[in-house]
Amino acid sequence: MGYKNDFSKEEVKDKIINLLLSTGREGMSNLINHMDKNGFFSAPCSGGNHLAKEGGLAEHSLNVYNIANDTSISIMGFDDVCKFGDSIIISALLHDLGKIGQFDKPLYVDNILKSGKRSDAKPYAQSTDLLKVDHEVVSVVEASRFIQLTEEEQFAILYHNGLYAGLGRSLNGNETPLQILIHFADMWASRVVEGEGESNE
Ligand SMILES: [Fe+2]
Ligand SMILES: [Fe+2]
């Protein structure tokens, strides 16, 4: 439903890079190089749920940005849209950055069955080489190695799963407009546009 795009992987990559660079945030080029080297533009978005395919993570991130940006134009005044502009780009495009993994280890690896064949139903599995840290936490940690997130951006990325994640207990009553916007856009992207449930698996 809506927002499905026919962009090639290269077009998705170009759009994401241009949007991130448009913020002018110091350190952004280094962050983009890190993302590129560590598979952001080729990684899947999940093991067997939404966009469990090569390039799925980048496609999902762009979907979340487009939905958040369009929604902000509908529900915020012009001044607020301008005020939030860069933060919408940064929090939407980097909310799932942690899904590329950490410490030079990818989060998603091929899911090889006991038979030796790769699973069709769940082509990727989370690597057992990484200690289990929620991807929203890794997103904040990894982005912060290269750029300075604002307090609002850090909050929006950390709580992008809303009340659906363990962290959600601390969110109740402390929501912010940017966090709600990114949470909504993420849900709409993963559950409506991309068709299947968001999953941390
Ligand atoms: Fe996520
Ligand atoms: Fe997401």
PDB file of C-alpha atoms and ligand atoms in Angstrom:
ATOM      1  CA  MET A   1       0.000   0.000   0.000  1.00  0.00           C
ATOM      2  CA  GLY A   2       1.463   3.347  -1.059  1.00  0.00           C
ATOM      3  CA  TYR A   3       5.128   4.285  -0.864  1.00  0.00           C
ATOM      4  CA  LYS A   4       6.218   1.112  -2.580  1.00  0.00           C
ATOM      5  CA  ASN A   5       9.030   2.217  -4.795  1.00  0.00           C
ATOM      6  CA  ASP A   6      10.723   0.732  -7.797  1.00  0.00           C
ATOM      7  CA  PHE A   7      14.060   2.342  -7.137  1.00  0.00           C
ATOM      8  CA  SER A   8      17.134   0.286  -7.840  1.00  0.00           C
ATOM      9  CA  LYS A   9      19.530  -0.403  -4.978  1.00  0.00           C
ATOM     10  CA  GLU A  10      21.868   2.242  -6.405  1.00  0.00           C
ATOM     11  CA  GLU A  11      19.067   4.833  -6.536  1.00  0.00           C
ATOM     12  CA  VAL A  12      18.080   4.087  -2.929  1.00  0.00           C
ATOM     13  CA  LYS A  13      21.721   4.446  -1.886  1.00  0.00           C
ATOM     14  CA  ASP A  14      22.119   7.764  -3.729  1.00  0.00           C
ATOM     15  CA  LYS A  15      18.931   9.181  -2.206  1.00  0.00           C
ATOM     16  CA  ILE A  16      19.975   8.191   1.320  1.00  0.00           C
ATOM     17  CA  ILE A  17      23.492   9.596   0.922  1.00  0.00           C
ATOM     18  CA  ASN A  18      22.216  12.867  -0.573  1.00  0.00           C
ATOM     19  CA  LEU A  19      19.670  13.294   2.213  1.00  0.00           C
ATOM     20  CA  LEU A  20      22.226  12.614   4.948  1.00  0.00           C
ATOM     21  CA  LEU A  21      24.771  14.985   3.371  1.00  0.00           C
ATOM     22  CA  SER A  22      22.082  17.675   3.003  1.00  0.00           C
ATOM     23  CA  THR A  23      21.985  18.010   6.797  1.00  0.00           C
ATOM     24  CA  GLY A  24      25.558  19.329   6.796  1.00  0.00           C
ATOM     25  CA  ARG A  25      26.103  17.547  10.115  1.00  0.00           C
ATOM     26  CA  GLU A  26      29.811  17.405  10.975  1.00  0.00           C
ATOM     27  CA  GLY A  27      31.218  13.905  10.556  1.00  0.00           C
ATOM     28  CA  MET A  28      28.459  12.763   8.199  1.00  0.00           C
ATOM     29  CA  SER A  29      30.820  11.762   5.371  1.00  0.00           C
ATOM     30  CA  ASN A  30      32.738   9.512   7.745  1.00  0.00           C
ATOM     31  CA  LEU A  31      29.489   7.969   8.975  1.00  0.00           C
ATOM     32  CA  ILE A  32      28.376   7.303   5.382  1.00  0.00           C
ATOM     33  CA  ASN A  33      31.731   5.642   4.620  1.00  0.00           C
ATOM     34  CA  HIS A  34      31.304   3.474   7.703  1.00  0.00           C
ATOM     35  CA  MET A  35      27.758   2.537   6.655  1.00  0.00           C
ATOM     36  CA  ASP A  36      28.919   1.690   3.143  1.00  0.00           C
ATOM     37  CA  LYS A  37      31.880  -0.401   4.316  1.00  0.00           C
ATOM     38  CA  ASN A  38      29.773  -2.288   6.851  1.00  0.00           C
ATOM     39  CA  GLY A  39      26.932  -3.257   4.568  1.00  0.00           C
ATOM     40  CA  PHE A  40      24.184  -0.737   5.312  1.00  0.00           C
ATOM     41  CA  PHE A  41      23.208  -0.624   1.639  1.00  0.00           C
ATOM     42  CA  SER A  42      23.249  -4.390   1.146  1.00  0.00           C
ATOM     43  CA  ALA A  43      21.987  -5.705   4.516  1.00  0.00           C
ATOM     44  CA  PRO A  44      18.497  -7.169   4.932  1.00  0.00           C
ATOM     45  CA  CYS A  45      15.979  -5.487   7.218  1.00  0.00           C
ATOM     46  CA  SER A  46      15.022  -8.667   9.075  1.00  0.00           C
ATOM     47  CA  GLY A  47      15.687 -12.384   9.140  1.00  0.00           C
ATOM     48  CA  GLY A  48      12.438 -13.541   7.608  1.00  0.00           C
ATOM     49  CA  ASN A  49       9.887 -10.758   8.031  1.00  0.00           C
ATOM     50  CA  HIS A  50       9.805  -7.422   6.262  1.00  0.00           C
ATOM     51  CA  LEU A  51      12.333  -6.828   3.500  1.00  0.00           C
ATOM     52  CA  ALA A  52      14.399  -9.906   4.349  1.00  0.00           C
ATOM     53  CA  LYS A  53      16.441  -9.417   1.205  1.00  0.00           C
ATOM     54  CA  GLU A  54      19.650  -7.784   0.052  1.00  0.00           C
ATOM     55  CA  GLY A  55      19.234  -4.012   0.249  1.00  0.00           C
ATOM     56  CA  GLY A  56      16.155  -4.338   2.475  1.00  0.00           C
ATOM     57  CA  LEU A  57      17.547  -2.225   5.304  1.00  0.00           C
ATOM     58  CA  ALA A  58      18.286   0.750   3.040  1.00  0.00           C
ATOM     59  CA  GLU A  59      14.904   0.443   1.310  1.00  0.00           C
ATOM     60  CA  HIS A  60      13.106   0.359   4.688  1.00  0.00           C
ATOM     61  CA  SER A  61      15.090   3.338   5.994  1.00  0.00           C
ATOM     62  CA  LEU A  62      14.122   5.406   2.949  1.00  0.00           C
ATOM     63  CA  ASN A  63      10.472   4.340   3.328  1.00  0.00           C
ATOM     64  CA  VAL A  64      10.509   5.480   6.959  1.00  0.00           C
ATOM     65  CA  TYR A  65      12.012   8.816   5.953  1.00  0.00           C
ATOM     66  CA  ASN A  66       9.452   9.412   3.188  1.00  0.00           C
ATOM     67  CA  ILE A  67       6.522   8.545   5.466  1.00  0.00           C
ATOM     68  CA  ALA A  68       7.858  10.643   8.358  1.00  0.00           C
ATOM     69  CA  ASN A  69       8.568  13.587   6.078  1.00  0.00           C
ATOM     70  CA  ASP A  70       5.153  13.492   4.361  1.00  0.00           C
ATOM     71  CA  THR A  71       3.378  13.004   7.690  1.00  0.00           C
ATOM     72  CA  SER A  72       5.223  15.924   9.246  1.00  0.00           C
ATOM     73  CA  ILE A  73       4.065  18.203   6.427  1.00  0.00           C
ATOM     74  CA  SER A  74       0.453  17.172   7.089  1.00  0.00           C
ATOM     75  CA  ILE A  75       0.427  17.439  10.862  1.00  0.00           C
ATOM     76  CA  MET A  76       2.966  20.128  11.714  1.00  0.00           C
ATOM     77  CA  GLY A  77       3.038  23.815  10.918  1.00  0.00           C
ATOM     78  CA  PHE A  78       5.575  25.043   8.367  1.00  0.00           C
ATOM     79  CA  ASP A  79       7.868  26.436  11.059  1.00  0.00           C
ATOM     80  CA  ASP A  80       7.956  23.115  12.913  1.00  0.00           C
ATOM     81  CA  VAL A  81       8.635  21.151   9.723  1.00  0.00           C
ATOM     82  CA  CYS A  82      11.606  23.455   9.062  1.00  0.00           C
ATOM     83  CA  LYS A  83      12.757  23.138  12.667  1.00  0.00           C
ATOM     84  CA  PHE A  84      12.561  19.335  12.565  1.00  0.00           C
ATOM     85  CA  GLY A  85      13.848  18.957   8.972  1.00  0.00           C
ATOM     86  CA  ASP A  86      17.350  17.664   9.587  1.00  0.00           C
ATOM     87  CA  SER A  87      16.270  15.669  12.627  1.00  0.00           C
ATOM     88  CA  ILE A  88      13.629  13.831  10.609  1.00  0.00           C
ATOM     89  CA  ILE A  89      16.268  12.900   8.021  1.00  0.00           C
ATOM     90  CA  ILE A  90      18.778  11.764  10.624  1.00  0.00           C
ATOM     91  CA  SER A  91      16.462   9.866  12.941  1.00  0.00           C
ATOM     92  CA  ALA A  92      14.480   8.219  10.143  1.00  0.00           C
ATOM     93  CA  LEU A  93      17.487   7.134   8.071  1.00  0.00           C
ATOM     94  CA  LEU A  94      19.594   6.039  11.056  1.00  0.00           C
ATOM     95  CA  HIS A  95      16.915   4.514  13.341  1.00  0.00           C
ATOM     96  CA  ASP A  96      17.869   0.971  12.274  1.00  0.00           C
ATOM     97  CA  LEU A  97      21.589   1.626  11.770  1.00  0.00           C
ATOM     98  CA  GLY A  98      22.249  -0.953  14.502  1.00  0.00           C
ATOM     99  CA  LYS A  99      20.967  -3.658  12.175  1.00  0.00           C
ATOM    100  CA  ILE A 100      24.285  -3.645  10.315  1.00  0.00           C
ATOM    101  CA  GLY A 101      25.930  -5.001  13.440  1.00  0.00           C
ATOM    102  CA  GLN A 102      28.906  -3.810  15.429  1.00  0.00           C
ATOM    103  CA  PHE A 103      32.601  -4.489  16.033  1.00  0.00           C
ATOM    104  CA  ASP A 104      33.128  -5.436  12.368  1.00  0.00           C
ATOM    105  CA  LYS A 105      30.567  -8.234  12.762  1.00  0.00           C
ATOM    106  CA  PRO A 106      27.345  -8.167  10.715  1.00  0.00           C
ATOM    107  CA  LEU A 107      24.083  -8.667  12.626  1.00  0.00           C
ATOM    108  CA  TYR A 108      22.464 -10.730   9.889  1.00  0.00           C
ATOM    109  CA  VAL A 109      24.127 -13.769   8.359  1.00  0.00           C
ATOM    110  CA  ASP A 110      22.811 -16.376   5.944  1.00  0.00           C
ATOM    111  CA  ASN A 111      20.439 -18.793   7.669  1.00  0.00           C
ATOM    112  CA  ILE A 112      21.801 -22.188   6.696  1.00  0.00           C
ATOM    113  CA  LEU A 113      19.613 -25.134   7.681  1.00  0.00           C
ATOM    114  CA  LYS A 114      20.897 -28.445   9.026  1.00  0.00           C
ATOM    115  CA  SER A 115      20.388 -29.810   5.527  1.00  0.00           C
ATOM    116  CA  GLY A 116      23.083 -27.391   4.347  1.00  0.00           C
ATOM    117  CA  LYS A 117      20.545 -25.398   2.323  1.00  0.00           C
ATOM    118  CA  ARG A 118      19.690 -21.769   2.948  1.00  0.00           C
ATOM    119  CA  SER A 119      16.203 -21.303   4.401  1.00  0.00           C
ATOM    120  CA  ASP A 120      13.659 -19.877   1.947  1.00  0.00           C
ATOM    121  CA  ALA A 121      11.251 -18.860   4.733  1.00  0.00           C
ATOM    122  CA  LYS A 122      13.869 -17.091   6.842  1.00  0.00           C
ATOM    123  CA  PRO A 123      16.903 -16.429   4.652  1.00  0.00           C
ATOM    124  CA  TYR A 124      18.844 -14.544   7.360  1.00  0.00           C
ATOM    125  CA  ALA A 125      19.498 -15.190  11.032  1.00  0.00           C
ATOM    126  CA  GLN A 126      21.028 -12.983  13.696  1.00  0.00           C
ATOM    127  CA  SER A 127      24.699 -13.744  14.148  1.00  0.00           C
ATOM    128  CA  THR A 128      25.676 -15.561  17.301  1.00  0.00           C
ATOM    129  CA  ASP A 129      29.078 -13.816  17.130  1.00  0.00           C
ATOM    130  CA  LEU A 130      27.548 -10.658  18.583  1.00  0.00           C
ATOM    131  CA  LEU A 131      26.399 -10.197  22.170  1.00  0.00           C
ATOM    132  CA  LYS A 132      22.678  -9.443  22.259  1.00  0.00           C
ATOM    133  CA  VAL A 133      22.137  -5.689  22.397  1.00  0.00           C
ATOM    134  CA  ASP A 134      18.880  -4.209  21.088  1.00  0.00           C
ATOM    135  CA  HIS A 135      19.437  -2.699  17.648  1.00  0.00           C
ATOM    136  CA  GLU A 136      18.016   0.691  18.667  1.00  0.00           C
ATOM    137  CA  VAL A 137      20.764   0.994  21.296  1.00  0.00           C
ATOM    138  CA  VAL A 138      23.420   0.016  18.749  1.00  0.00           C
ATOM    139  CA  SER A 139      22.000   2.612  16.325  1.00  0.00           C
ATOM    140  CA  VAL A 140      22.607   5.386  18.843  1.00  0.00           C
ATOM    141  CA  VAL A 141      26.047   4.107  19.843  1.00  0.00           C
ATOM    142  CA  GLU A 142      27.286   3.678  16.271  1.00  0.00           C
ATOM    143  CA  ALA A 143      25.888   6.975  14.923  1.00  0.00           C
ATOM    144  CA  SER A 144      27.410   8.809  17.881  1.00  0.00           C
ATOM    145  CA  ARG A 145      30.893   7.565  16.990  1.00  0.00           C
ATOM    146  CA  PHE A 146      30.770   9.773  13.889  1.00  0.00           C
ATOM    147  CA  ILE A 147      28.197  12.546  14.363  1.00  0.00           C
ATOM    148  CA  GLN A 148      26.720  14.432  17.285  1.00  0.00           C
ATOM    149  CA  LEU A 149      23.062  13.478  17.612  1.00  0.00           C
ATOM    150  CA  THR A 150      20.800  16.063  19.199  1.00  0.00           C
ATOM    151  CA  GLU A 151      19.013  15.056  22.388  1.00  0.00           C
ATOM    152  CA  GLU A 152      15.731  14.784  20.431  1.00  0.00           C
ATOM    153  CA  GLU A 153      17.304  12.587  17.733  1.00  0.00           C
ATOM    154  CA  GLN A 154      18.909  10.274  20.273  1.00  0.00           C
ATOM    155  CA  PHE A 155      15.560   9.878  22.036  1.00  0.00           C
ATOM    156  CA  ALA A 156      13.642   9.274  18.801  1.00  0.00           C
ATOM    157  CA  ILE A 157      16.098   6.583  17.649  1.00  0.00           C
ATOM    158  CA  LEU A 158      16.322   4.900  21.048  1.00  0.00           C
ATOM    159  CA  TYR A 159      12.539   4.683  21.442  1.00  0.00           C
ATOM    160  CA  HIS A 160      11.561   4.127  17.807  1.00  0.00           C
ATOM    161  CA  ASN A 161       9.913   0.829  18.742  1.00  0.00           C
ATOM    162  CA  GLY A 162       7.605   2.646  21.136  1.00  0.00           C
ATOM    163  CA  LEU A 163       5.971   0.391  23.705  1.00  0.00           C
ATOM    164  CA  TYR A 164       6.755  -2.731  21.671  1.00  0.00           C
ATOM    165  CA  ALA A 165      10.276  -3.061  23.031  1.00  0.00           C
ATOM    166  CA  GLY A 166      11.685  -3.608  26.498  1.00  0.00           C
ATOM    167  CA  LEU A 167      12.830   0.003  26.566  1.00  0.00           C
ATOM    168  CA  GLY A 168       9.204   1.074  26.105  1.00  0.00           C
ATOM    169  CA  ARG A 169       8.551   0.899  29.841  1.00  0.00           C
ATOM    170  CA  SER A 170      10.629   4.057  30.280  1.00  0.00           C
ATOM    171  CA  LEU A 171       8.822   5.777  27.407  1.00  0.00           C
ATOM    172  CA  ASN A 172       5.285   5.832  28.763  1.00  0.00           C
ATOM    173  CA  GLY A 173       4.416   9.443  29.522  1.00  0.00           C
ATOM    174  CA  ASN A 174       7.715  10.759  28.155  1.00  0.00           C
ATOM    175  CA  GLU A 175       6.966  10.648  24.425  1.00  0.00           C
ATOM    176  CA  THR A 176       8.183  13.488  22.190  1.00  0.00           C
ATOM    177  CA  PRO A 177       6.802  14.667  18.820  1.00  0.00           C
ATOM    178  CA  LEU A 178       9.870  13.442  16.869  1.00  0.00           C
ATOM    179  CA  GLN A 179       9.868  10.061  18.630  1.00  0.00           C
ATOM    180  CA  ILE A 180       6.142   9.549  17.949  1.00  0.00           C
ATOM    181  CA  LEU A 181       6.621  10.553  14.303  1.00  0.00           C
ATOM    182  CA  ILE A 182       9.492   8.089  13.741  1.00  0.00           C
ATOM    183  CA  HIS A 183       7.654   5.320  15.613  1.00  0.00           C
ATOM    184  CA  PHE A 184       4.556   5.834  13.482  1.00  0.00           C
ATOM    185  CA  ALA A 185       6.553   5.985  10.228  1.00  0.00           C
ATOM    186  CA  ASP A 186       8.451   2.815  11.185  1.00  0.00           C
ATOM    187  CA  MET A 187       5.212   0.961  11.946  1.00  0.00           C
ATOM    188  CA  TRP A 188       3.548   2.177   8.758  1.00  0.00           C
ATOM    189  CA  ALA A 189       6.575   1.199   6.686  1.00  0.00           C
ATOM    190  CA  SER A 190       7.120  -2.245   8.161  1.00  0.00           C
ATOM    191  CA  ARG A 191       3.517  -3.310   8.716  1.00  0.00           C
ATOM    192  CA  VAL A 192       1.614  -1.591   5.907  1.00  0.00           C
ATOM    193  CA  VAL A 193       3.992  -0.652   3.070  1.00  0.00           C
ATOM    194  CA  GLU A 194       6.381  -3.571   3.400  1.00  0.00           C
ATOM    195  CA  GLY A 195       3.565  -5.862   4.322  1.00  0.00           C
ATOM    196  CA  GLU A 196       4.817  -7.843   7.266  1.00  0.00           C
ATOM    197  CA  GLY A 197       5.422  -7.275  10.955  1.00  0.00           C
ATOM    198  CA  GLU A 198       8.462  -5.359  12.158  1.00  0.00           C
ATOM    199  CA  SER A 199      10.695  -7.785  13.868  1.00  0.00           C
ATOM    200  CA  ASN A 200      13.878  -7.576  15.812  1.00  0.00           C
ATOM    201  CA  GLU A 201      14.689 -11.134  14.771  1.00  0.00           C
TER     202      GLU A 201
HETATM  203 FE    FE B   1      13.956  -0.985  14.363  1.00  0.00          FE
HETATM  204 FE    FE B   2      12.631   0.155  11.327  1.00  0.00          FE
END
